[in-house]
């Protein structure tokens, strides 16, 4: 197998093995990253998703070279880059605050990387022109960066980082400073740029929706650890841990007990005594009490005597869908989301006894 | 009365105290000096109210005491030259020392920066004479450096440092250094340090970061610091007097001489105006060149 090639055929780009980072020492030591292992593939839109302080930015900055990891290895195309300073790594960063040079024009900002690489003036001029066109900023070329809007600054920051044609583009919450509408536009724009340039994007965000809509794969992080890596659908439908299930979308947690396990299917017993097939968690429990997760839209409201029974406590109308809050026998609330049909009459009443049902294989057994 | 007029009047009212002080303490004396430079010196100092351009003539030309032949006033010209030269060297050295100092302080954790700035400022609050004599104590023949070197057996006889141009420059750098550090630090503190990361990320080496990112951004501070050091250095009086020992005269000393022992007030006045003119021209040239570089596009 050639170097950098994984068994699934996609070429490996970044390989991170057992990476850890501790800031400070002694009693004030803070562990920002613990045993990080990821492989990022070529031409991939890879997202690091997690709440603030989860270590995602520290991980990104380790790739960029602004953070020196305490241990572990980090290779790009097989080259160890941890020993290299930021200016010798084949990566460029789009900073959260853009960090555009205020004493240069838009065009000078975009050309800066190539100028530092001592490329000929003619080449710089043509690449800058290309980049300006790519981000639709050609008319703004001679403006100072203080004379353009936030969204335009964002585009310039992107163009500046893309101009030297890095192997990897690192994006540190680049959309967080933009307003809602502009953010939606830029999400589509970023996807377009990624597919047009074919550059591997490593994107940091705390916005789960942003991660789901843009990424090829997502690594969910919390407290300096990677909890789960997978495609958006995989992460959403089959969260491995309670934190992942809770952080991404809405989830119902139900206590259950594993009866038997076959492959990745576990037969679980619900509090009602009924049994149903659920997806087991990799490296999860093989028997005994566990928590299972069920997405609100994956469950349906039935007559009493279903998988779980309970009292309908609340009906909340949201326009596109309606939420039913059911208090189950053990006192916890289970939410069911149903998409609304035009002019459909509400056939349930608050206070009635109802049942909850979901298909075999829908529920996900959580690791913790 | 329209509101705009009232606001404008109030604004002028607020400015009045400053204008009065400016008029009586700056513009007025300056005019007197200008007028005196066109009068005849009195026998015992002061002026005689007879119009004369001799003083201005004497700034650059000397009339021989015995045979009335004219020659360049070498003494004056060499003092002019020394003043400009030492002031430029002082400014340059202050920049070379002050820039890294300001960078060092600006990159400390926020809590400790004030402490570092205080260390820079403490000497500045000390009396100028005391500071100058302190330098003297260090560099004089029996001073700390020479005694130390002799004790260590590195030299046999003391190195003459006091009463040289070196001594004057050293003293001026020491005295004016805070004036360089302060404005550079102020513009550095405002600088967004993520720009340095952006530079590193975009393949710039340390040296190029300094030249292409940091320096252009703190240039206003460097310009301000250079002016703040150069202008008072050019007119320095105490430092060259004490550390130059009457041998390394600068313009300030020459002017003082005319008002004192020389008893030639008009010449002193003409020299003062000349000093002012040099400062104005130097500032004009400096700010112009600094300004054009700023707006340059290549």
XYZ file of C-alpha atoms in Angstrom:
666
model
C 0.000 0.000 0.000
C 1.585 3.348 -1.033
C 2.441 5.823 1.674
C -0.468 7.972 2.791
C -3.080 5.678 1.336
C -5.690 4.208 3.631
C -7.513 0.961 3.135
C -10.681 2.693 1.907
C -8.812 4.122 -1.078
C -9.071 7.824 -0.167
C -5.674 9.447 0.219
C -4.676 10.446 3.700
C -3.680 14.041 4.061
C -3.210 14.821 7.728
C -2.438 12.106 10.204
C -2.646 12.990 13.873
C -1.580 10.363 16.365
C -1.785 10.513 20.165
C -1.548 14.309 20.193
C -1.773 15.995 23.597
C -1.294 19.525 24.818
C -0.945 20.761 28.379
C -0.613 24.471 29.075
C 1.373 25.510 32.124
C 2.616 23.093 34.743
C 2.029 21.997 38.317
C -1.188 23.026 40.009
C -2.161 25.515 37.282
C -1.642 23.044 34.432
C -4.484 22.877 31.957
C -4.873 19.991 29.566
C -6.327 21.363 26.348
C -5.962 18.243 24.205
C -5.913 14.616 25.295
C -4.832 11.766 23.036
C -6.133 13.113 19.724
C -6.150 10.606 16.857
C -7.573 11.672 13.502
C -6.928 11.064 9.869
C -8.070 13.801 7.500
C -8.418 12.777 3.876
C -7.444 14.684 0.774
C -10.023 17.147 -0.638
C -12.145 16.698 2.431
C -14.227 19.318 4.223
C -13.387 18.264 7.760
C -15.021 20.013 10.720
C -13.940 20.188 14.337
C -17.169 20.754 16.252
C -17.544 21.450 19.942
C -18.493 24.007 22.585
C -16.107 26.852 23.399
C -13.120 25.666 25.401
C -13.315 22.119 24.037
C -9.855 22.342 22.461
C -10.914 22.599 18.826
C -9.054 25.864 18.254
C -5.980 24.518 20.070
C -6.018 21.530 17.725
C -6.329 23.796 14.678
C -3.511 26.004 15.956
C -1.378 22.897 16.468
C -1.787 22.104 12.785
C -1.020 25.725 11.869
C 2.046 25.766 14.105
C 1.028 28.362 16.681
C 0.651 25.771 19.417
C 3.418 23.328 20.222
C 1.841 20.018 21.304
C 3.243 18.364 24.419
C 3.327 14.919 22.819
C 2.135 12.959 19.817
C 2.786 13.247 16.098
C 1.294 15.232 13.259
C 2.145 14.493 9.656
C 0.983 15.970 6.358
C 1.520 13.589 3.445
C 3.810 11.609 5.721
C 6.035 14.606 6.568
C 6.398 15.356 10.249
C 5.467 19.023 10.527
C 5.602 19.489 14.290
C 9.277 20.394 14.094
C 8.571 23.087 11.481
C 7.713 26.738 12.171
C 4.366 28.042 10.872
C 5.990 29.638 7.813
C 7.426 26.292 6.695
C 4.138 24.372 6.853
C 2.019 23.822 3.738
C -1.080 25.167 5.474
C -2.755 28.577 5.590
C -5.203 29.903 8.117
C -8.338 32.022 7.901
C -8.375 33.705 11.293
C -11.486 34.287 13.337
C -10.973 38.067 13.286
C -9.571 37.790 9.707
C -6.266 39.476 10.773
C -6.031 41.422 7.514
C -3.043 43.761 7.303
C -4.498 47.253 7.799
C -1.565 48.970 6.078
C -2.089 47.129 2.805
C -4.725 47.162 0.098
C -6.993 44.218 -0.621
C -4.720 43.125 -3.485
C -1.545 43.516 -1.382
C -3.112 41.413 1.364
C -3.957 38.641 -1.068
C -0.491 38.755 -2.630
C 1.368 38.773 0.709
C 1.903 35.012 0.954
C 3.242 34.740 -2.586
C 5.449 37.782 -2.030
C 6.940 36.082 1.043
C 7.548 32.982 -1.075
C 9.544 35.240 -3.436
C 7.410 34.399 -6.442
C 7.932 36.593 -9.522
C 5.889 39.783 -9.662
C 4.034 38.699 -12.806
C 2.923 35.463 -11.167
C 1.779 37.290 -8.038
C -0.235 39.714 -10.150
C -1.988 36.953 -12.083
C -2.740 34.820 -9.005
C -4.071 37.856 -7.120
C -6.311 38.611 -10.090
C -7.516 35.030 -10.117
C -8.232 35.079 -6.390
C -10.047 38.407 -6.572
C -12.271 36.888 -9.211
C -12.782 33.706 -7.210
C -14.127 35.654 -4.243
C -15.817 38.295 -6.428
C -13.793 41.213 -5.100
C -12.132 42.438 -8.300
C -13.534 45.973 -8.027
C -12.234 46.294 -4.455
C -8.607 45.422 -5.304
C -7.177 48.847 -4.423
C -9.291 49.554 -1.360
C -7.704 49.528 2.071
C -9.079 46.737 4.248
C -10.668 49.273 6.604
C -12.808 50.531 3.721
C -14.665 47.278 3.070
C -17.483 45.535 4.935
C -17.193 42.558 7.267
C -18.406 40.107 4.651
C -15.928 41.501 2.139
C -13.113 41.264 4.687
C -14.080 37.641 5.126
C -13.719 37.069 1.396
C -10.330 38.790 1.331
C -9.141 36.667 4.262
C -10.199 33.564 2.330
C -8.516 34.726 -0.859
C -5.339 35.625 1.039
C -5.157 32.147 2.567
C -5.969 30.396 -0.724
C -3.569 32.401 -2.915
C -0.403 30.420 -2.041
C -2.385 27.241 -2.906
C -1.826 25.517 0.435
C -2.355 21.788 0.811
C -4.655 22.443 3.736
C -6.782 25.472 4.555
C -7.478 25.956 8.239
C -10.576 27.986 9.125
C -11.022 29.163 12.710
C -14.729 29.973 13.170
C -14.550 32.245 10.141
C -18.286 32.887 9.968
C -18.947 33.697 13.615
C -18.605 37.463 13.148
C -21.114 37.638 10.308
C -24.839 38.217 10.635
C -27.278 35.381 9.999
C -28.046 36.053 6.318
C -24.429 36.658 5.363
C -23.406 33.537 7.251
C -25.826 31.431 5.170
C -24.400 32.944 1.981
C -20.830 32.338 3.059
C -21.573 28.724 3.991
C -22.572 28.037 0.402
C -19.656 30.152 -0.838
C -17.171 28.171 1.259
C -18.495 24.872 -0.061
C -18.169 26.210 -3.604
C -14.595 27.407 -2.998
C -13.663 24.067 -1.508
C -14.950 22.060 -4.438
C -13.507 24.525 -6.996
C -10.032 24.609 -5.492
C -9.908 20.983 -4.369
C -8.033 22.060 -1.229
C -8.565 20.159 2.021
C -10.494 22.342 4.473
C -10.246 21.944 8.230
C -13.038 24.000 9.687
C -13.562 24.879 13.343
C -17.036 25.780 14.590
C -19.300 25.563 17.612
C -22.386 25.793 15.387
C -23.799 22.285 14.897
C -26.002 23.323 12.001
C -23.021 24.854 10.176
C -21.107 21.623 10.746
C -23.930 19.411 9.499
C -24.626 21.409 6.335
C -21.037 21.944 5.208
C -18.885 19.025 6.270
C -17.895 15.793 4.625
C -16.902 14.531 8.039
C -17.185 15.932 11.543
C -15.098 15.349 14.658
C -17.110 16.172 17.764
C -14.924 17.401 20.611
C -15.459 18.030 24.302
C -13.019 18.728 27.131
C -9.981 18.190 24.949
C -11.063 14.834 23.593
C -12.497 13.653 20.310
C -15.735 11.839 21.079
C -16.800 10.768 17.628
C -15.722 11.145 14.017
C -18.075 10.543 11.138
C -20.220 11.929 8.351
C -22.960 14.409 9.314
C -25.691 11.779 8.898
C -23.726 9.238 10.852
C -23.122 11.656 13.720
C -26.715 12.839 13.772
C -28.427 9.468 13.456
C -25.976 7.477 15.518
C -24.350 9.590 18.216
C -21.948 7.441 20.206
C -22.115 9.391 23.441
C -24.636 11.356 25.425
C -22.655 14.574 24.868
C -22.693 14.129 21.084
C -26.400 13.310 21.031
C -27.154 16.310 23.222
C -24.842 18.798 21.487
C -26.067 18.028 17.985
C -29.816 18.412 17.548
C -32.454 17.439 20.112
C -32.583 13.996 21.620
C -34.667 11.898 24.001
C -32.707 9.824 26.479
C -34.351 6.614 27.688
C -32.883 4.194 30.219
C -32.870 0.609 28.987
C -31.163 -2.705 29.557
C -29.254 -4.730 26.992
C -30.726 -8.198 26.646
C -28.511 -9.544 23.913
C -25.972 -8.267 21.425
C -25.397 -9.424 17.889
C -22.992 -7.501 15.647
C -23.873 -3.854 16.035
C -27.505 -4.615 16.926
C -28.474 -4.785 20.562
C -31.807 -5.999 21.841
C -32.790 -3.627 24.627
C -35.549 -3.803 27.230
C -37.354 -0.521 27.781
C -38.759 0.620 31.173
C -42.199 -0.469 29.915
C -40.957 -4.028 29.623
C -41.121 -4.025 25.823
C -38.044 -4.968 23.797
C -36.690 -3.415 20.610
C -33.591 -3.626 18.442
C -31.184 -0.688 18.802
C -27.799 0.212 17.307
C -25.023 -0.572 19.743
C -22.185 1.852 20.387
C -18.686 0.878 19.274
C -16.669 -0.009 22.393
C -19.883 0.363 24.391
C -21.474 -1.800 27.052
C -22.372 -5.366 26.033
C -24.892 -5.999 28.773
C -26.681 -4.370 31.668
C -28.301 -0.932 32.012
C -27.570 1.649 29.327
C -29.008 4.880 27.970
C -30.491 4.945 24.488
C -31.066 8.025 22.374
C -34.042 8.607 20.074
C -34.397 11.715 17.890
C -37.800 13.456 18.302
C -38.595 13.124 14.582
C -37.753 9.408 14.607
C -40.565 8.600 17.035
C -44.318 8.584 16.463
C -47.300 9.207 18.684
C -49.566 6.162 19.009
C -52.446 4.893 21.050
C -51.677 3.578 24.506
C -49.912 0.247 24.694
C -46.976 1.125 22.422
C -43.243 0.836 23.220
C -43.548 3.468 25.905
C -46.707 4.895 27.429
C -47.244 8.264 29.012
C -49.331 11.369 29.576
C -49.439 14.053 26.869
C -48.353 17.155 28.796
C -47.957 19.745 26.099
C -48.460 20.401 22.377
C -46.240 23.120 20.865
C -46.923 24.350 17.351
C -43.788 25.458 15.422
C -45.172 26.110 11.949
C -43.193 23.503 10.039
C -43.748 20.925 12.765
C -45.480 20.256 16.073
C -43.785 19.049 19.263
C -45.578 16.672 21.615
C -44.208 16.505 25.158
C -45.032 13.160 26.738
C -44.316 12.356 30.389
C -43.411 8.669 30.503
C -43.931 6.288 33.442
C -40.543 7.058 35.001
C -41.357 10.784 35.078
C -39.027 11.912 32.278
C -40.210 13.906 29.280
C -40.076 12.404 25.809
C -40.484 14.808 22.882
C -41.959 13.725 19.565
C -41.713 15.962 16.540
C -44.242 15.603 13.768
C -44.147 17.472 10.500
C -47.308 19.466 9.876
C -49.634 18.847 6.927
C -51.620 21.717 5.425
C -54.902 22.361 7.284
C -54.614 19.131 9.264
C -56.748 19.090 12.408
C -54.930 18.404 15.714
C -56.124 14.929 16.701
C -54.539 14.876 20.160
C -55.454 16.675 23.359
C -53.246 17.663 26.280
C -53.903 15.366 29.240
C -54.712 12.186 27.325
C -52.854 8.902 27.713
C -50.718 8.156 24.659
C -48.123 5.694 23.447
C -44.699 6.295 21.874
C -43.286 4.140 19.136
C -40.152 3.990 16.982
C -38.818 1.490 14.480
C -36.279 -1.212 15.274
C -32.704 0.024 14.736
C -33.620 3.688 15.203
C -32.591 3.968 18.833
C -28.889 4.357 19.508
C -27.223 2.825 22.551
C -24.870 5.382 24.087
C -21.383 4.589 25.273
C -21.837 6.336 28.612
C -29.085 83.356 18.147
C -28.638 80.250 15.981
C -27.431 77.223 17.840
C -24.385 76.750 15.634
C -23.082 80.233 16.369
C -23.540 79.728 20.105
C -21.628 76.423 20.030
C -18.859 78.027 18.014
C -18.600 80.891 20.527
C -18.536 78.525 23.464
C -15.772 76.609 21.794
C -13.690 79.777 21.424
C -14.410 80.632 25.038
C -13.034 77.266 26.095
C -9.913 77.891 24.032
C -9.253 81.362 25.482
C -7.015 80.365 28.436
C -4.831 78.267 26.152
C -4.666 81.048 23.575
C -3.701 83.625 26.215
C -0.875 81.436 27.511
C 0.274 80.681 23.978
C 0.273 84.374 23.127
C 2.153 85.581 26.222
C 4.441 82.632 26.835
C 5.299 81.431 23.337
C 4.465 83.811 20.527
C 5.322 86.992 22.456
C 8.817 85.968 23.617
C 9.525 84.558 20.183
C 8.698 87.912 18.610
C 10.936 89.676 21.149
C 13.781 87.302 20.282
C 13.197 87.956 16.596
C 13.263 91.743 17.147
C 16.413 91.545 19.337
C 18.233 89.654 16.610
C 18.044 92.794 14.468
C 19.403 95.167 17.125
C 22.890 96.166 18.316
C 24.423 94.582 21.425
C 24.762 96.748 24.501
C 28.146 97.083 26.210
C 27.049 95.261 29.345
C 24.530 92.872 27.816
C 21.055 93.826 26.728
C 20.434 95.638 23.467
C 20.728 99.110 22.005
C 17.743 100.080 19.867
C 19.686 100.564 16.673
C 18.814 98.435 13.680
C 21.585 96.090 12.596
C 21.919 92.840 10.681
C 25.357 92.179 12.198
C 24.042 89.461 14.466
C 22.660 87.416 11.557
C 25.874 88.073 9.671
C 27.865 86.796 12.644
C 25.971 83.545 12.785
C 27.944 82.274 9.807
C 30.709 84.832 9.222
C 33.494 86.073 11.512
C 35.222 89.502 11.356
C 38.816 89.338 12.431
C 39.370 91.310 15.617
C 42.566 92.985 14.356
C 42.430 93.458 10.576
C 38.679 93.234 9.889
C 39.103 90.411 7.350
C 36.050 88.145 6.934
C 36.091 84.409 7.316
C 33.573 81.625 8.035
C 32.639 81.396 11.675
C 34.194 77.949 12.003
C 33.413 77.740 15.683
C 29.716 78.369 15.087
C 29.496 76.054 12.115
C 31.236 73.219 13.907
C 28.849 73.641 16.840
C 25.872 73.601 14.456
C 27.226 70.509 12.802
C 27.960 68.790 16.114
C 24.463 69.586 17.386
C 22.790 68.108 14.331
C 25.124 65.119 14.221
C 24.833 64.218 17.915
C 21.061 64.707 17.850
C 20.726 62.385 14.865
C 22.988 59.776 16.466
C 21.049 60.122 19.735
C 17.745 59.610 17.906
C 19.094 56.589 16.044
C 20.561 54.948 19.154
C 17.406 55.712 21.128
C 15.412 53.979 18.367
C 17.728 50.962 18.263
C 17.482 50.596 22.042
C 13.894 51.764 22.419
C 12.195 49.669 19.719
C 13.104 46.252 21.165
C 12.355 47.590 24.649
C 8.876 48.686 23.589
C 8.327 45.340 21.848
C 9.457 43.483 24.948
C 7.033 45.404 27.157
C 4.142 45.145 24.704
C 4.509 41.366 24.580
C 4.501 40.915 28.379
C 1.276 39.758 30.086
C -1.088 42.675 30.538
C -0.696 42.737 34.348
C 3.056 43.234 34.257
C 3.222 45.816 31.471
C 2.517 48.753 33.777
C 5.354 47.674 36.020
C 7.786 47.631 33.090
C 6.565 51.039 31.914
C 7.042 52.359 35.437
C 10.668 51.198 35.351
C 11.111 53.147 32.110
C 9.447 56.240 33.571
C 11.124 56.394 37.011
C 14.400 57.916 35.724
C 12.319 60.390 33.744
C 10.815 61.716 36.966
C 14.249 62.208 38.464
C 15.915 65.613 38.207
C 17.820 66.029 34.952
C 20.991 67.249 36.703
C 21.040 64.278 39.031
C 20.651 61.883 36.124
C 23.394 63.620 34.192
C 25.787 63.560 37.138
C 24.970 59.875 37.563
C 26.194 59.219 34.025
C 29.268 61.290 34.820
C 29.970 59.144 37.875
C 29.875 56.037 35.711
C 32.139 57.177 32.863
C 34.615 59.567 34.499
C 38.258 58.538 34.779
C 37.832 57.523 38.418
C 34.324 56.243 37.723
C 32.738 52.814 37.876
C 33.767 51.597 34.415
C 37.395 52.768 34.467
C 38.011 51.678 38.070
C 36.475 48.309 37.314
C 38.523 47.747 34.180
C 41.748 48.784 35.935
C 41.011 46.532 38.901
C 40.391 43.645 36.517
C 43.732 44.401 34.876
C 42.181 44.871 31.436
C 43.549 48.412 31.048
C 46.441 50.262 32.711
C 45.268 53.833 32.335
C 41.676 55.100 32.394
C 39.904 55.543 29.066
C 38.915 59.142 28.560
C 35.161 59.010 28.087
C 33.990 62.079 29.953
C 34.082 65.403 28.063
C 33.860 63.665 24.672
C 31.109 63.532 22.067
C 30.556 59.956 23.213
C 29.755 61.183 26.702
C 27.306 63.773 25.405
C 25.563 61.218 23.157
C 25.390 58.635 25.915
C 23.898 61.181 28.290
C 21.313 62.337 25.759
C 20.295 58.770 24.852
C 19.847 58.024 28.527
C 17.872 61.186 29.184
C 15.598 61.021 26.129
C 15.102 57.250 25.829
C 11.680 57.227 27.558
C 10.446 59.710 24.953
C 11.232 57.117 22.275
C 9.916 54.076 24.149
C 6.622 55.650 25.153
C 5.074 56.426 21.727
C 6.415 53.209 20.157
C 4.955 51.221 23.025
C 1.648 53.047 22.676
C 1.301 52.098 19.009
C 2.565 48.584 19.628
C 0.046 47.996 22.367
C -2.725 48.935 19.958
C -1.352 46.539 17.362
C -3.323 43.351 16.760
C -0.825 40.581 17.471
C -2.820 38.093 15.404
C -1.397 40.017 12.420
C 2.001 38.615 13.353
C 0.521 35.111 13.353
C -1.065 35.834 9.999
C 2.348 36.883 8.706
C 4.026 33.719 9.981
C 1.220 31.676 8.508
C 1.808 33.348 5.129
C 5.447 32.236 4.958
C 7.090 35.392 6.347
C 10.273 34.843 8.370
C 10.851 36.713 11.648
C 12.883 39.417 9.964
C 10.244 39.950 7.276
C 7.476 40.070 9.875
C 9.392 42.860 11.574
C 9.947 44.754 8.334
C 6.666 44.118 6.526
C 4.132 43.874 9.350
C 5.304 45.245 12.707
C 7.343 48.215 11.540
C 4.745 49.711 9.169
C 2.103 49.382 11.875
C 4.115 51.079 14.619
C 5.637 53.671 12.300
C 3.470 56.509 13.641
C 4.947 55.756 17.069
C 8.475 55.687 15.662
C 7.923 59.033 13.898
C 6.540 60.593 17.073
C 9.334 59.148 19.214
C 12.023 60.364 16.825
C 10.629 63.895 16.880
C 10.310 63.838 20.660
C 13.966 62.818 20.973
C 15.512 64.835 18.136
C 13.970 68.214 18.945
C 15.046 68.503 22.594
C 18.402 66.862 21.801
C 19.150 69.581 19.250
C 18.596 72.266 21.872
C 20.111 70.306 24.753
C 21.921 72.473 27.278
C 22.546 70.675 30.572
C 23.835 67.368 29.148
C 26.515 68.805 26.827
C 27.449 71.336 29.514
C 28.038 68.691 32.193
C 29.215 65.715 30.135
C 30.892 67.743 27.384
C 32.698 69.846 29.962
C 32.681 73.042 27.889
C 34.696 71.309 25.190
C 31.817 69.694 23.297
C 29.540 72.696 23.008
C 26.151 72.365 21.389
C 23.774 75.031 20.140
C 22.112 75.425 23.525
C 25.471 76.188 25.139
C 26.485 78.571 22.364
C 23.250 80.522 22.760
C 23.639 80.661 26.529
C 27.180 81.931 26.031
C 25.973 84.917 23.978
C 23.413 85.926 26.597
C 25.971 85.433 29.390
C 29.707 85.990 29.108
C 29.564 86.894 25.418
C 27.253 89.847 26.123
C 25.974 89.658 22.586
C 22.201 89.318 22.923
C 21.402 89.937 19.247
C 23.743 87.101 18.221
C 22.178 84.828 20.841
C 18.748 85.770 19.491
C 19.803 85.090 15.893
C 21.263 81.716 16.908
C 18.006 80.859 18.730
C 15.957 81.624 15.638
C 18.424 79.556 13.566
C 17.953 76.626 15.926
C 14.207 76.971 15.552
C 14.590 77.070 11.777
C 16.704 73.904 11.754
C 14.077 72.115 13.829
C 11.287 73.268 11.523
C 13.133 72.237 8.360
C 14.151 68.888 9.842
C 10.592 68.174 10.972
C 9.180 69.177 7.619
C 11.573 66.936 5.692
C 11.131 64.041 8.127
C 7.356 64.103 8.298
C 7.129 64.545 4.516
C 9.316 61.520 3.785
C 7.609 59.409 6.460
C 4.241 60.455 5.074
C 4.972 59.635 1.441
C 6.238 56.178 2.375
C 3.003 55.578 4.163
C 0.871 56.213 1.088
C 3.195 54.345 -1.265
C 1.810 51.695 -3.584
C 4.037 49.444 -5.585
